[in-house]
Coordinates of C-alpha atoms and ligand atoms in Angstrom, one line a residue:
M1 CA 0.0 0.1 0.0
T2 CA 1.3 3.4 -0.9
Q3 CA 1.7 6.4 1.5
K4 CA -1.2 8.1 -0.2
E5 CA -3.4 5.2 0.2
I6 CA -2.6 4.9 3.9
S7 CA -3.5 8.4 4.5
L8 CA -6.7 8.2 2.3
E9 CA -7.6 5.2 4.4
E10 CA -7.1 7.1 7.7
Q11 CA -9.3 9.8 6.5
F12 CA -11.9 7.4 5.5
Q13 CA -11.9 5.8 8.9
A14 CA -12.1 9.2 10.5
R15 CA -15.2 9.9 8.5
I16 CA -16.8 6.7 9.7
D17 CA -15.7 7.5 13.3
R18 CA -17.6 10.8 13.0
G19 CA -20.7 9.0 11.9
E20 CA -20.7 10.4 8.3
S21 CA -22.4 8.7 5.6
I22 CA -20.3 7.3 2.7
E23 CA -21.8 8.0 -0.8
P24 CA -21.0 6.0 -3.9
K25 CA -18.7 8.6 -5.5
D26 CA -16.6 9.0 -2.3
W27 CA -13.1 7.5 -2.0
M28 CA -13.5 4.1 -0.1
P29 CA -11.0 1.1 0.4
E30 CA -11.6 -1.6 -2.1
K31 CA -12.4 -4.1 0.7
Y32 CA -15.1 -1.7 2.0
R33 CA -16.5 -1.7 -1.5
K34 CA -16.3 -5.5 -1.9
T35 CA -17.8 -6.2 1.5
H36 CA -20.8 -4.1 0.6
I37 CA -21.3 -5.7 -2.8
R38 CA -21.2 -9.1 -1.0
Q39 CA -23.6 -8.2 1.7
I40 CA -26.0 -6.1 -0.1
S41 CA -26.3 -8.6 -3.1
Q42 CA -26.7 -11.4 -0.7
H43 CA -29.4 -9.5 1.0
A44 CA -31.1 -8.8 -2.3
H45 CA -31.0 -12.4 -3.3
S46 CA -32.5 -13.4 0.1
E47 CA -35.4 -11.2 -0.4
V48 CA -35.9 -12.6 -4.0
V49 CA -35.4 -16.2 -3.0
G50 CA -37.5 -15.5 0.2
M51 CA -40.6 -15.1 -2.1
L52 CA -40.6 -18.9 -3.0
P53 CA -41.6 -20.5 0.3
E54 CA -44.4 -18.0 0.8
G55 CA -45.5 -17.9 -2.9
N56 CA -46.1 -21.6 -2.5
W57 CA -49.2 -20.7 -0.4
I58 CA -50.7 -17.9 -2.4
T59 CA -53.2 -20.3 -4.1
R60 CA -54.0 -22.1 -0.8
T61 CA -54.7 -19.3 1.7
P62 CA -57.6 -20.1 3.9
N63 CA -59.6 -16.9 2.9
L64 CA -59.5 -14.0 0.7
R65 CA -58.3 -11.4 3.4
R66 CA -55.3 -13.8 4.0
K67 CA -54.7 -14.0 0.2
V68 CA -54.6 -10.3 -0.2
G69 CA -52.2 -10.0 2.7
L70 CA -49.9 -12.6 1.5
L71 CA -49.9 -11.4 -2.0
A72 CA -49.0 -7.9 -0.8
K73 CA -46.1 -9.4 1.4
V74 CA -44.6 -11.4 -1.4
Q75 CA -44.7 -8.3 -3.8
D76 CA -43.0 -6.3 -1.0
E77 CA -40.2 -8.8 -0.9
A78 CA -39.7 -8.3 -4.7
G79 CA -39.6 -4.5 -4.1
H80 CA -37.0 -5.0 -1.4
G81 CA -34.8 -7.0 -3.8
L82 CA -35.0 -4.3 -6.3
Y83 CA -34.0 -1.4 -3.9
L84 CA -31.2 -3.5 -2.7
Y85 CA -29.9 -4.5 -6.2
S86 CA -30.0 -0.7 -7.1
A87 CA -28.0 0.1 -4.0
A88 CA -25.4 -2.5 -4.9
E89 CA -25.2 -1.2 -8.5
T90 CA -23.8 2.2 -7.2
L91 CA -20.6 0.2 -6.2
G92 CA -19.9 -0.8 -9.7
I93 CA -21.4 -4.2 -10.1
S94 CA -24.1 -4.8 -12.7
R95 CA -27.4 -6.4 -12.0
D96 CA -26.8 -9.2 -14.7
E97 CA -23.5 -10.0 -12.8
M98 CA -25.5 -10.4 -9.6
F99 CA -28.2 -12.5 -11.2
E100 CA -25.6 -14.7 -12.8
Q101 CA -23.9 -15.3 -9.5
L102 CA -27.3 -16.3 -8.0
H103 CA -28.4 -18.5 -10.8
T104 CA -25.1 -20.4 -10.9
G105 CA -25.1 -21.0 -7.1
K106 CA -22.1 -18.9 -6.6
A107 CA -23.9 -16.3 -4.5
K108 CA -25.2 -16.8 -1.0
Y109 CA -28.6 -16.0 0.2
S110 CA -30.1 -16.5 3.8
S111 CA -30.1 -20.1 4.9
I112 CA -33.7 -19.8 6.2
F113 CA -35.3 -19.8 2.7
N114 CA -34.0 -23.4 2.2
Y115 CA -36.5 -24.9 4.4
P116 CA -39.9 -26.0 3.3
T117 CA -43.4 -24.6 4.0
L118 CA -45.4 -27.5 4.8
S119 CA -48.5 -26.0 6.4
W120 CA -50.5 -22.7 6.5
A121 CA -48.9 -22.3 10.0
D122 CA -45.5 -21.9 8.4
I123 CA -46.7 -18.7 6.7
G124 CA -47.6 -17.2 10.0
T125 CA -44.3 -18.5 11.5
I126 CA -42.3 -17.0 8.7
G127 CA -44.0 -13.6 9.3
W128 CA -43.5 -13.9 13.1
L129 CA -40.1 -15.2 13.3
V130 CA -38.3 -14.7 10.0
D131 CA -39.5 -11.2 9.3
G132 CA -39.0 -10.7 13.2
A133 CA -35.4 -11.7 13.0
A134 CA -34.9 -9.6 9.8
I135 CA -36.2 -6.6 11.5
I136 CA -33.9 -6.9 14.4
N137 CA -31.0 -7.4 11.9
Q138 CA -32.3 -4.6 9.6
V139 CA -33.2 -1.7 12.1
M140 CA -29.5 -1.6 12.8
L141 CA -28.8 -1.4 9.0
T142 CA -30.7 1.8 8.7
R143 CA -27.7 3.4 10.4
T144 CA -25.1 1.4 8.6
S145 CA -22.2 3.7 7.1
F146 CA -23.0 3.2 3.3
G147 CA -25.7 5.8 2.4
P148 CA -27.6 4.0 -0.4
Y149 CA -27.9 0.8 1.7
A150 CA -29.0 2.7 4.9
R151 CA -31.7 4.6 2.9
A152 CA -33.0 1.5 1.4
M153 CA -33.2 -0.2 4.7
V154 CA -35.5 2.6 6.1
R155 CA -38.3 1.8 3.6
I156 CA -37.6 -2.0 4.0
C157 CA -37.9 -2.0 7.7
K158 CA -41.3 -0.3 7.6
E159 CA -42.7 -3.0 5.4
E160 CA -41.1 -5.8 7.4
S161 CA -42.7 -4.5 10.4
F162 CA -46.1 -4.9 8.9
H163 CA -45.1 -8.4 7.7
Q164 CA -44.2 -9.4 11.2
R165 CA -47.5 -8.1 12.5
Q166 CA -49.5 -10.1 9.9
G167 CA -47.6 -13.3 10.6
Y168 CA -48.1 -12.9 14.2
E169 CA -51.8 -12.2 13.8
I170 CA -52.0 -15.6 11.8
M171 CA -50.3 -17.3 14.8
I172 CA -52.8 -15.8 17.3
G173 CA -55.6 -17.1 15.3
L174 CA -54.2 -20.6 14.9
S175 CA -52.9 -21.0 18.5
H176 CA -56.0 -19.8 20.1
G177 CA -58.2 -21.9 17.6
T178 CA -59.1 -25.6 17.4
P179 CA -56.7 -28.1 19.0
E180 CA -55.7 -29.1 15.4
Q181 CA -54.8 -25.5 14.6
K182 CA -52.8 -25.1 17.8
E183 CA -51.0 -28.3 17.0
M184 CA -50.1 -26.9 13.5
A185 CA -48.9 -23.7 15.0
Q186 CA -46.6 -25.6 17.4
D187 CA -45.3 -27.9 14.7
A188 CA -44.3 -24.8 12.7
L189 CA -42.6 -23.2 15.5
N190 CA -40.7 -26.5 16.2
R191 CA -39.5 -26.4 12.7
F192 CA -38.7 -22.8 12.2
W193 CA -37.1 -21.9 15.6
W194 CA -33.6 -23.0 15.2
P195 CA -33.2 -22.0 11.5
S196 CA -34.5 -18.5 12.6
L197 CA -31.7 -18.3 15.1
M198 CA -29.2 -19.2 12.4
M199 CA -30.3 -16.4 10.3
F200 CA -28.1 -14.1 12.3
G201 CA -25.1 -15.9 11.1
P202 CA -22.3 -17.8 12.8
K203 CA -21.1 -17.2 16.4
D204 CA -19.0 -14.1 16.7
D205 CA -15.8 -16.1 17.3
E206 CA -16.4 -17.9 14.0
S207 CA -17.6 -15.0 12.0
P208 CA -14.7 -13.8 9.8
N209 CA -16.4 -10.6 8.6
T210 CA -17.7 -9.1 11.9
E211 CA -14.5 -7.3 13.2
M212 CA -14.0 -5.4 10.0
S213 CA -17.8 -4.7 9.6
V214 CA -18.1 -3.3 13.1
K215 CA -15.1 -1.1 12.6
W216 CA -16.6 0.3 9.3
K217 CA -20.0 0.6 11.1
I218 CA -21.7 -1.7 8.5
K219 CA -22.6 -3.7 11.6
R220 CA -23.7 -1.8 14.5
K221 CA -24.1 -5.0 16.6
T222 CA -22.6 -8.4 16.3
N223 CA -24.3 -11.6 15.2
D224 CA -24.5 -12.9 18.8
E225 CA -25.9 -9.6 20.1
L226 CA -28.7 -9.5 17.6
R227 CA -29.5 -13.2 18.2
Q228 CA -29.8 -12.7 21.9
Q229 CA -32.0 -9.5 21.2
F230 CA -34.3 -11.6 19.1
I231 CA -34.7 -14.3 21.6
D232 CA -35.3 -11.9 24.4
I233 CA -38.0 -10.2 22.4
T234 CA -39.6 -13.3 21.0
I235 CA -40.0 -15.7 24.1
P236 CA -42.9 -13.5 25.6
Q237 CA -44.6 -13.5 22.3
A238 CA -44.4 -17.3 22.2
E239 CA -45.8 -17.3 25.8
Y240 CA -48.8 -15.2 24.8
L241 CA -49.5 -17.6 22.0
G242 CA -49.3 -20.5 24.6
L243 CA -46.6 -22.2 22.3
T244 CA -43.5 -23.9 23.6
V245 CA -40.1 -23.0 22.2
P246 CA -38.4 -26.2 21.3
D247 CA -35.3 -25.6 23.6
P248 CA -35.2 -27.5 26.8
D249 CA -32.2 -25.3 28.0
L250 CA -34.1 -22.0 27.5
K251 CA -34.3 -20.2 30.8
W252 CA -34.4 -16.5 32.1
N253 CA -31.0 -15.5 33.6
E254 CA -31.8 -12.8 36.3
E255 CA -28.1 -12.0 36.5
R256 CA -27.4 -11.5 32.8
G257 CA -30.9 -9.9 32.2
H258 CA -31.2 -12.2 29.2
Y259 CA -32.6 -15.7 28.3
D260 CA -30.0 -18.5 28.3
F261 CA -30.5 -20.8 25.4
G262 CA -29.3 -24.3 24.1
A263 CA -26.6 -25.1 21.6
I264 CA -27.3 -24.3 18.0
D265 CA -26.6 -27.1 15.5
W266 CA -23.9 -25.2 13.4
D267 CA -23.2 -28.3 11.3
E268 CA -26.7 -28.1 10.0
F269 CA -26.2 -24.3 9.3
W270 CA -23.0 -24.8 7.4
Q271 CA -24.6 -27.7 5.4
V272 CA -27.5 -25.5 4.4
V273 CA -25.1 -22.6 3.5
K274 CA -23.1 -25.0 1.4
G275 CA -26.1 -26.0 -0.7
N276 CA -27.1 -29.2 1.1
G277 CA -30.2 -27.9 2.9
P278 CA -33.7 -29.5 2.4
C279 CA -34.7 -27.1 -0.5
N280 CA -31.6 -25.5 -1.9
K281 CA -31.7 -27.4 -5.2
E282 CA -35.5 -26.6 -5.6
R283 CA -35.0 -22.9 -4.8
L284 CA -32.3 -22.4 -7.5
A285 CA -34.2 -24.4 -10.1
A286 CA -37.2 -22.2 -9.5
R287 CA -35.1 -18.9 -9.9
N288 CA -33.5 -20.3 -13.1
K289 CA -36.9 -21.3 -14.5
A290 CA -38.3 -17.8 -13.7
W291 CA -35.3 -16.2 -15.3
D292 CA -35.6 -18.3 -18.5
E293 CA -39.3 -17.9 -18.8
G294 CA -38.9 -14.1 -18.2
A295 CA -36.5 -13.7 -21.2
W296 CA -39.2 -12.3 -23.4
V297 CA -40.2 -9.6 -21.0
R298 CA -36.6 -8.4 -20.6
D299 CA -36.1 -8.5 -24.6
A300 CA -39.3 -6.6 -25.0
A301 CA -38.4 -4.0 -22.4
L302 CA -34.9 -3.5 -23.9
A303 CA -36.4 -3.3 -27.6
H304 CA -38.6 -0.6 -26.2
A305 CA -35.8 1.3 -24.7
E306 CA -33.5 1.1 -27.7
K307 CA -36.4 2.3 -30.0
K308 CA -37.0 5.3 -27.7
A309 CA -33.2 6.0 -27.6
S310 CA -32.8 5.9 -31.4
K311 CA -35.8 8.2 -31.7
N312 CA -34.1 10.7 -29.4
V313 CA -30.9 10.5 -31.4
S314 CA -32.7 11.3 -34.7
K315 CA -34.5 14.1 -33.0
V316 CA -31.1 15.7 -32.0
A317 CA -29.6 15.1 -35.4
Ligands
FAQ1 N1 -27.4 -17.7 5.5 O1 -18.8 -13.5 8.9 P1 -20.2 -13.6 8.7 C1 -35.2 -11.5 5.0 C2 -22.4 -16.4 5.5 S1 -33.7 -11.0 4.5 C3 -26.5 -17.8 4.5 O2 -21.0 -13.5 10.1 P2 -21.5 -11.3 7.7 C4 -36.4 -10.7 4.5 C5 -21.9 -15.0 5.3 O3 -22.4 -14.4 4.0 C6 -32.7 -12.1 5.2 N2 -25.1 -17.5 4.7 O4 -20.9 -12.7 7.5 C7 -37.6 -11.7 4.3 C8 -20.4 -15.3 5.2 O5 -20.0 -15.8 3.9 P3 -19.2 -15.0 2.9 C9 -31.3 -11.7 4.8 C10 -24.9 -16.8 5.9 O6 -22.0 -10.8 6.4 C11 -38.4 -12.2 5.2 C12 -20.2 -16.3 6.2 O7 -21.4 -17.0 6.4 N3 -30.8 -10.7 5.6 O8 -35.3 -12.4 5.8 C13 -25.8 -16.6 6.8 O9 -20.7 -10.3 8.4 C14 -39.3 -13.2 4.9 C15 -19.6 -15.8 7.5 O10 -20.6 -15.1 8.2 C16 -29.6 -10.1 5.3 O11 -29.0 -10.4 4.3 C17 -27.1 -17.1 6.7 N4 -28.1 -17.0 7.7 O12 -22.8 -11.4 8.6 C18 -37.7 -12.1 2.8 C19 -29.3 -8.9 6.1 N5 -25.1 -16.0 7.9 O13 -20.0 -14.0 2.2 C20 -38.8 -13.0 2.5 C21 -28.0 -8.3 5.8 C22 -23.9 -15.8 7.5 O14 -18.0 -14.4 3.6 C23 -39.5 -13.5 3.6 N6 -26.8 -9.1 6.1 N7 -23.7 -16.3 6.3 O15 -18.8 -16.1 1.9 C24 -26.2 -9.1 7.2 O16 -26.6 -8.5 8.2 C25 -24.9 -10.1 7.4 O17 -24.5 -10.4 6.1 C26 -25.2 -11.4 8.2 C27 -23.9 -12.2 8.1 C28 -25.5 -11.0 9.6 C29 -26.3 -12.1 7.6

């Protein structure tokens, strides 16, 4: 590294430390740029792949009101993907490159979306737990140091908060309903609890990116801090539903002022991240199919844009 780069890096860190927002045209270390492309594109892919487990239930909602709510939620996730792809593009990666990384399995997306949605209660549980976990993680990202990412997150968080409420409302209905409905709700909680805790990423001492991301204020809190916050908020909600969290070691710790919880199965987490989860192959196949079948829409949109551009050129000439 040259002397000039060292001093640029010091000035950059000083800006971060003062809480200034970094904008796309500002100087930034290459690693900062790459870390953001990685995290924002993974986040965008998660929103887009995250439409699949819920999309599976749009034709099978128990009534019209639930269908309207679920349709709106799934469309919101598509919108979140778009804001995030746009934010990543400001860092010099094209949308085509990001899609290529997703479709070839090179890019990561959140482990949680590789689990199946087997019953209607899973839709309630995704809203309650998955959107709930997403909010805890993402409220912190509204103050992240990179301006376009932080601004996208403000809007996303407002919508995620509505998603969490609609999910919890489904769970209230089911858990206070017939014994069969309550059983369905409990079964969904049993299957989604541990994968939801894994959403926050590996333990801090096994998270290679956390140290630098905290220094650069990309992360305002670590994976373990956010996971604990999620557990502390969610347990009283499960109690209100009359459901049991599937963790025999879960217990309030008066001294710490937090819940203690059991060991997470990190082997399962890494298997899912590496592509060997229950639905990884199905999810990638669905995304590739949608991409191939949407080719005519992209071609038509591009043809229109080209025609418009050539008209403008002839007007100028
Ligand atoms: N799944 O060093 P760290 C949603 C990877 S959106 C898969 O701790 P980092 C909305 C990580 O990429 C949910 N991979 O990494 C919705 C890294 O690999 P790499 C998505 C994971 O980045 C709701 C390696 O492990 N949210 O739910 C996971 O500092 C309902 C080492 O980990 C976001 O993306 C995982 N769970 O911290 C949609 C939020 N965890 O890239 C539809 C933004 C870790 O070095 C329906 N992202 N990995 O090869 C973040 O906050 C961070 O990226 C973390 C991970 C906290 C996820």
